[in-house]
Short mmCIF file of C-alpha atoms in Angstrom, two decimals:
data_model
loop_
_atom_site.label_atom_id
_atom_site.label_comp_id
_atom_site.label_asym_id
_atom_site.label_seq_id
_atom_site.Cartn_x
_atom_site.Cartn_y
_atom_site.Cartn_z
CA MET A 1292 70.43 -27.40 29.10
CA PRO A 1293 72.91 -29.64 27.28
CA ASP A 1294 72.76 -31.93 30.14
CA GLN A 1295 68.87 -32.12 29.97
CA GLN A 1296 68.95 -32.82 26.22
CA SER A 1297 71.57 -35.59 26.65
CA ASP A 1298 69.08 -37.11 29.20
CA LYS A 1299 66.22 -36.81 26.76
CA THR A 1300 68.10 -38.18 23.83
CA PRO A 1301 68.46 -41.82 25.12
CA PHE A 1302 64.94 -41.75 26.31
CA GLY A 1303 63.89 -40.90 23.03
CA ALA A 1304 65.93 -43.48 21.54
CA GLN A 1305 64.63 -46.11 23.66
CA GLU A 1306 61.10 -45.19 22.57
CA VAL A 1307 61.81 -45.50 18.98
CA ALA A 1308 63.64 -48.81 19.45
CA ALA A 1309 60.68 -50.09 21.60
CA ALA A 1310 58.39 -48.88 18.98
CA LYS A 1311 60.11 -50.62 16.21
CA GLY A 1312 60.55 -53.83 18.26
CA LEU A 1313 56.86 -53.84 18.79
CA THR A 1314 56.20 -53.43 14.90
CA ALA A 1315 58.89 -55.85 14.00
CA GLY A 1316 58.19 -58.28 16.77
CA THR A 1317 61.87 -58.65 17.49
CA ALA A 1318 62.83 -56.11 20.39
CA THR A 1319 61.01 -57.84 23.16
CA ALA A 1320 60.95 -61.46 21.95
CA PRO A 1321 64.70 -62.38 23.32
CA GLU A 1322 63.71 -61.03 26.72
CA THR A 1323 60.58 -63.03 27.19
CA THR A 1324 62.10 -66.11 25.87
CA ALA A 1325 64.95 -65.67 28.08
CA ALA A 1326 62.79 -65.37 31.09
CA ARG A 1327 60.69 -68.49 30.55
CA SER A 1328 61.55 -71.43 32.59
CA LEU A 1329 61.21 -75.19 31.47
CA TRP A 1330 57.81 -75.55 33.02
CA THR A 1331 56.49 -72.33 31.55
CA ASP A 1332 57.91 -73.44 28.08
CA ALA A 1333 56.26 -76.83 28.42
CA TRP A 1334 52.87 -75.14 29.44
CA HIS A 1335 53.11 -72.80 26.43
CA ASP A 1336 53.77 -75.85 24.15
CA LEU A 1337 50.92 -77.99 25.91
CA ARG A 1338 48.34 -75.32 25.24
CA ARG A 1339 48.79 -75.43 21.62
CA ASN A 1340 49.03 -79.13 21.42
CA PRO A 1341 45.62 -80.68 20.23
CA VAL A 1342 46.58 -84.07 21.45
CA PHE A 1343 47.03 -82.76 25.05
CA ILE A 1344 43.78 -80.82 24.95
CA VAL A 1345 41.75 -83.83 23.71
CA SER A 1346 43.30 -86.18 26.29
CA ALA A 1347 43.12 -83.74 29.00
CA LEU A 1348 39.49 -83.05 28.51
CA LEU A 1349 38.61 -86.69 28.28
CA ILE A 1350 40.45 -87.35 31.49
CA LEU A 1351 38.76 -84.47 33.15
CA PHE A 1352 35.53 -85.96 32.33
CA LEU A 1353 36.34 -89.35 33.40
CA VAL A 1354 37.60 -87.98 36.77
CA VAL A 1355 34.43 -85.91 37.15
CA ILE A 1356 32.23 -88.95 36.61
CA SER A 1357 34.33 -91.11 38.92
CA LEU A 1358 33.78 -88.68 41.72
CA TRP A 1359 30.10 -87.90 40.88
CA PRO A 1360 28.82 -90.84 38.73
CA GLY A 1361 25.16 -89.76 39.69
CA LEU A 1362 25.60 -86.61 37.46
CA ILE A 1363 25.04 -88.84 34.35
CA ALA A 1364 23.69 -92.00 35.76
CA SER A 1365 20.65 -92.03 38.11
CA ARG A 1366 20.09 -95.84 38.61
CA ASP A 1367 21.82 -98.16 41.26
CA PRO A 1368 24.63 -100.28 39.49
CA GLN A 1369 23.76 -103.04 41.89
CA ARG A 1370 19.99 -103.04 41.08
CA CYS A 1371 19.24 -106.05 38.69
CA GLN A 1372 16.40 -107.42 36.99
CA LEU A 1373 16.77 -110.89 36.12
CA GLY A 1374 13.85 -110.83 33.87
CA ARG A 1375 15.57 -108.52 31.57
CA SER A 1376 18.88 -110.48 31.28
CA LEU A 1377 20.79 -109.78 28.05
CA GLU A 1378 18.29 -107.20 26.64
CA GLY A 1379 19.72 -105.16 24.02
CA PRO A 1380 19.88 -101.18 24.12
CA SER A 1381 16.66 -99.41 24.34
CA ALA A 1382 14.97 -96.11 25.30
CA GLY A 1383 16.02 -95.43 28.91
CA HIS A 1384 18.60 -98.13 28.90
CA TRP A 1385 21.12 -96.90 26.27
CA PHE A 1386 23.70 -99.96 26.59
CA GLY A 1387 21.20 -102.66 27.43
CA PHE A 1388 21.37 -105.18 30.31
CA ASP A 1389 24.05 -107.63 31.32
CA THR A 1390 23.73 -111.44 32.29
CA GLN A 1391 22.38 -110.44 35.67
CA GLY A 1392 19.87 -108.08 34.29
CA CYS A 1393 22.00 -105.04 35.50
CA ASP A 1394 22.02 -101.76 33.47
CA VAL A 1395 25.29 -101.73 31.54
CA TYR A 1396 25.39 -98.01 31.06
CA THR A 1397 25.10 -97.48 34.78
CA ARG A 1398 27.87 -100.01 35.50
CA THR A 1399 30.07 -98.60 32.75
CA VAL A 1400 29.61 -95.12 34.52
CA TYR A 1401 30.26 -96.34 37.94
CA GLY A 1402 33.05 -98.51 36.87
CA ALA A 1403 35.37 -95.55 36.13
CA ARG A 1404 35.48 -94.83 39.91
CA ALA A 1405 37.54 -98.19 40.84
CA SER A 1406 39.53 -98.37 37.68
CA ILE A 1407 40.75 -94.78 37.90
CA THR A 1408 41.24 -94.86 41.57
CA VAL A 1409 43.44 -97.96 41.29
CA GLY A 1410 45.43 -96.21 38.42
CA LEU A 1411 45.98 -92.93 40.35
CA CYS A 1412 46.76 -94.54 43.67
CA ALA A 1413 49.22 -97.07 42.15
CA THR A 1414 50.98 -94.41 40.10
CA LEU A 1415 51.10 -92.23 43.15
CA GLY A 1416 52.68 -94.88 45.23
CA VAL A 1417 55.24 -95.89 42.27
CA ALA A 1418 56.40 -92.44 41.73
CA VAL A 1419 57.07 -91.75 45.35
CA LEU A 1420 58.85 -95.14 46.17
CA GLY A 1421 60.70 -95.04 42.82
CA ALA A 1422 61.73 -91.32 43.17
CA VAL A 1423 62.96 -91.75 46.75
CA VAL A 1424 64.93 -94.93 46.01
CA GLY A 1425 66.52 -93.95 42.80
CA GLY A 1426 67.25 -90.32 44.16
CA LEU A 1427 68.79 -91.45 47.11
CA ALA A 1428 70.90 -93.93 45.23
CA GLY A 1429 72.02 -91.30 42.63
CA PHE A 1430 72.79 -88.75 45.17
CA ILE A 1431 74.40 -90.69 47.77
CA GLY A 1432 76.53 -93.02 45.51
CA GLY A 1433 79.03 -95.37 46.59
CA PHE A 1434 77.97 -98.47 48.57
CA TRP A 1435 74.41 -97.24 48.96
CA ASP A 1436 74.08 -96.81 45.13
CA THR A 1437 75.35 -100.31 44.73
CA LEU A 1438 73.02 -101.58 47.32
CA LEU A 1439 69.71 -99.92 46.00
CA SER A 1440 70.56 -100.57 42.45
CA ARG A 1441 71.01 -104.48 43.23
CA LEU A 1442 67.60 -104.24 45.21
CA THR A 1443 66.05 -102.50 41.97
CA ASP A 1444 67.46 -105.41 39.78
CA VAL A 1445 65.89 -107.99 42.15
CA PHE A 1446 62.26 -106.52 41.58
CA PHE A 1447 63.08 -106.00 37.82
CA GLY A 1448 63.45 -109.72 37.62
CA ILE A 1449 59.77 -110.44 38.90
CA PRO A 1450 57.41 -110.41 36.08
CA LEU A 1451 54.58 -107.85 36.66
CA VAL A 1452 51.53 -109.80 35.57
CA LEU A 1453 52.78 -113.06 36.90
CA GLY A 1454 54.08 -111.54 40.35
CA ALA A 1455 50.72 -109.81 40.81
CA ILE A 1456 48.71 -112.97 40.22
CA VAL A 1457 50.81 -114.94 42.70
CA PHE A 1458 50.67 -112.21 45.42
CA LEU A 1459 47.07 -111.43 44.89
CA SER A 1460 46.08 -115.02 45.09
CA MET A 1461 47.78 -115.43 48.52
CA ILE A 1462 45.98 -112.31 49.80
CA THR A 1463 42.65 -113.21 51.44
CA LEU A 1464 41.55 -109.37 51.50
CA THR A 1465 39.56 -108.01 48.78
CA GLY A 1466 38.83 -104.53 47.28
CA ILE A 1467 41.00 -101.80 45.77
CA TRP A 1468 43.66 -101.41 48.27
CA PRO A 1469 45.33 -104.73 47.95
CA VAL A 1470 45.44 -104.49 44.16
CA VAL A 1471 46.94 -101.00 44.62
CA LEU A 1472 49.62 -102.12 46.87
CA VAL A 1473 50.67 -105.10 44.85
CA ILE A 1474 50.88 -103.07 41.58
CA ALA A 1475 53.08 -100.37 43.44
CA ALA A 1476 55.31 -102.93 45.04
CA LEU A 1477 56.17 -104.53 41.75
CA SER A 1478 56.32 -101.50 39.48
CA TRP A 1479 58.56 -98.94 41.13
CA PRO A 1480 61.85 -100.17 39.70
CA GLN A 1481 61.46 -98.45 36.30
CA ILE A 1482 60.83 -95.15 37.99
CA ALA A 1483 63.91 -95.72 40.35
CA ARG A 1484 66.18 -96.13 37.48
CA ILE A 1485 64.97 -92.99 35.65
CA SER A 1486 65.28 -91.08 38.94
CA ARG A 1487 68.59 -92.24 39.56
CA GLY A 1488 69.89 -91.37 36.12
CA SER A 1489 68.11 -87.88 36.35
CA VAL A 1490 69.78 -87.12 39.84
CA ILE A 1491 73.44 -88.40 38.76
CA THR A 1492 73.04 -86.10 35.65
CA ALA A 1493 71.50 -83.01 37.75
CA LYS A 1494 74.26 -83.17 40.57
CA GLN A 1495 77.11 -82.72 37.95
CA ASN A 1496 75.77 -79.43 36.82
CA ASP A 1497 77.73 -76.36 37.62
CA TYR A 1498 75.00 -74.68 39.79
CA VAL A 1499 75.09 -77.75 42.12
CA GLN A 1500 78.79 -77.51 42.50
CA ALA A 1501 78.74 -73.89 43.23
CA ALA A 1502 76.01 -74.63 45.93
CA ARG A 1503 78.41 -77.26 47.37
CA ALA A 1504 81.33 -74.78 47.18
CA LEU A 1505 79.17 -72.23 49.05
CA GLY A 1506 78.80 -74.78 52.00
CA ALA A 1507 75.08 -75.81 51.21
CA SER A 1508 73.96 -78.84 53.01
CA ASN A 1509 73.07 -82.05 51.32
CA SER A 1510 69.36 -81.81 52.01
CA ARG A 1511 69.30 -78.26 50.68
CA MET A 1512 71.15 -79.16 47.42
CA LEU A 1513 68.90 -82.32 47.06
CA LEU A 1514 65.61 -80.44 47.67
CA ARG A 1515 66.42 -76.85 46.12
CA HIS A 1516 68.81 -77.65 43.35
CA ILE A 1517 68.59 -81.37 42.18
CA LEU A 1518 65.16 -82.61 42.57
CA PRO A 1519 63.32 -79.72 40.65
CA ASN A 1520 65.56 -80.28 37.67
CA ALA A 1521 65.52 -84.24 37.93
CA VAL A 1522 61.76 -84.51 38.41
CA ALA A 1523 60.68 -84.04 34.85
CA PRO A 1524 61.31 -87.58 33.55
CA VAL A 1525 59.61 -89.05 36.45
CA ILE A 1526 56.56 -87.11 35.84
CA VAL A 1527 56.41 -88.17 32.15
CA MET A 1528 57.01 -91.82 32.88
CA ALA A 1529 54.49 -91.75 35.72
CA THR A 1530 51.78 -90.14 33.51
CA ILE A 1531 52.39 -93.04 30.79
CA MET A 1532 52.39 -95.77 33.46
CA LEU A 1533 48.93 -94.53 34.81
CA GLY A 1534 47.13 -95.78 31.94
CA THR A 1535 49.19 -98.99 31.95
CA PHE A 1536 48.08 -99.76 35.48
CA ILE A 1537 44.40 -99.10 34.40
CA ALA A 1538 44.71 -101.80 31.95
CA LEU A 1539 46.57 -104.04 34.47
CA GLU A 1540 43.58 -103.85 36.97
CA ALA A 1541 41.30 -104.76 34.26
CA THR A 1542 43.53 -107.79 33.40
CA LEU A 1543 43.96 -108.86 36.93
CA SER A 1544 40.25 -108.59 37.38
CA TYR A 1545 39.40 -110.48 34.28
CA LEU A 1546 41.53 -113.25 35.63
CA GLY A 1547 39.70 -113.46 38.89
CA VAL A 1548 42.45 -112.32 41.21
CA GLY A 1549 41.99 -108.41 40.95
CA LEU A 1550 38.73 -106.60 41.88
CA ARG A 1551 35.85 -108.91 42.49
CA PRO A 1552 32.21 -108.60 42.78
CA PRO A 1553 30.33 -106.68 44.33
CA THR A 1554 32.95 -103.99 43.29
CA VAL A 1555 31.72 -102.38 40.08
CA SER A 1556 34.78 -102.00 37.63
CA TRP A 1557 35.42 -102.43 34.03
CA GLY A 1558 37.63 -105.25 34.44
CA VAL A 1559 34.99 -107.06 36.42
CA ASP A 1560 32.20 -106.47 33.91
CA ILE A 1561 34.53 -107.63 30.94
CA SER A 1562 35.12 -110.86 32.87
CA ALA A 1563 31.48 -111.52 33.25
CA ALA A 1564 30.94 -110.98 29.72
CA SER A 1565 33.75 -113.11 28.44
CA ASP A 1566 31.62 -116.21 27.72
CA GLY A 1567 31.68 -116.78 24.02
CA MET A 1568 28.08 -117.68 23.71
CA GLN A 1569 26.85 -114.55 25.68
CA PHE A 1570 28.91 -112.32 23.53
CA ARG A 1571 27.57 -113.83 20.29
CA ASN A 1572 23.98 -113.39 21.56
CA ALA A 1573 24.44 -109.93 23.23
CA PRO A 1574 27.71 -108.28 22.29
CA HIS A 1575 26.83 -105.09 24.04
CA ILE A 1576 27.65 -106.41 27.38
CA LEU A 1577 31.20 -106.54 26.32
CA LEU A 1578 31.75 -103.87 23.98
CA TYR A 1579 30.75 -100.95 26.14
CA PRO A 1580 32.94 -101.44 29.14
CA ALA A 1581 35.77 -102.64 26.99
CA ALA A 1582 35.39 -99.33 24.95
CA ALA A 1583 35.38 -97.23 27.97
CA LEU A 1584 38.45 -98.96 29.23
CA SER A 1585 40.27 -98.49 25.86
CA LEU A 1586 39.39 -94.82 25.74
CA THR A 1587 40.67 -94.31 29.15
CA VAL A 1588 43.98 -96.07 28.72
CA LEU A 1589 44.42 -94.34 25.28
CA ALA A 1590 43.62 -90.75 27.01
CA PHE A 1591 46.37 -91.21 29.50
CA ILE A 1592 48.99 -92.60 27.06
CA MET A 1593 48.29 -89.59 24.82
CA LEU A 1594 48.59 -87.33 27.81
CA GLY A 1595 51.85 -88.83 28.68
CA ASP A 1596 53.25 -88.34 25.07
CA ALA A 1597 52.50 -84.89 25.04
CA VAL A 1598 53.90 -84.09 28.40
CA ARG A 1599 57.11 -85.97 27.38
CA ASP A 1600 57.32 -83.88 24.18
CA ALA A 1601 56.74 -80.59 26.07
CA LEU A 1602 59.31 -81.38 28.81
CA ASP A 1603 62.09 -82.95 26.75
CA PRO A 1604 64.33 -80.18 25.46
CA LYS A 1605 65.85 -82.49 22.76
CA LEU A 1606 62.69 -82.69 21.06
CA ARG A 1607 62.30 -78.68 20.75
#
């Protein structure tokens, strides 16, 4: 009997402590906080950040209409009526008509596909190339670090817009992929430097040294221990750069070296509407595609800022 009572007493004490903890909100909080990882903490913060929610919803809407533009635009963006050139907004044609008599609303909706595709593909290429080069330079060190760092410096010395204009002017191919390749080839050094610094910091941590002492191979240490803890800054920078690449595509298309007709994109439409006389007589041909471009770039930059705040422990 004494043994049974001594067994019951701790259990009763635990129940009382648990009840007090649930009432005061202090008993279980430390365990829950300790069990959360960086990514869980980041998602917990992002769900409560109105900037993230607004930007994510806007980006989701843009991605949906870029995949299925027919959901909200039933007309053909290439079907034009010269007789209605520069007509203003009206019932059934909310954004009016452009110089060629094409429906501005339809072209604005369909223009999201090319612009977002260029931004996403260029960002993916930059993130992969920059992370590989920077990660290998930081992990291997020595001669290879010096070689890859000097290669990065060479590409850093090429102005992005000027270099893109020069290379795209020499390429005879047209379409989305030449623009994507040129942007990715000239923009990866910034990601490479961030990746290199993150890998150098991560490989000096105690858990990496412990894995090395236990005989873990280089590939295992890099893939299992270093990269998961060094990838957050790369994701943040890539998210911010995505909006920049969408604006860069519009800039190159405006200058006549990016996307070209008959491709439908916001940059192409802004370039076609850039004549001052046309803008004074029909400002709608420029305002709507420019507004769509600005909102898209702003949404991605806001998303990048929110992700940065959530993943940076120094800002907590």
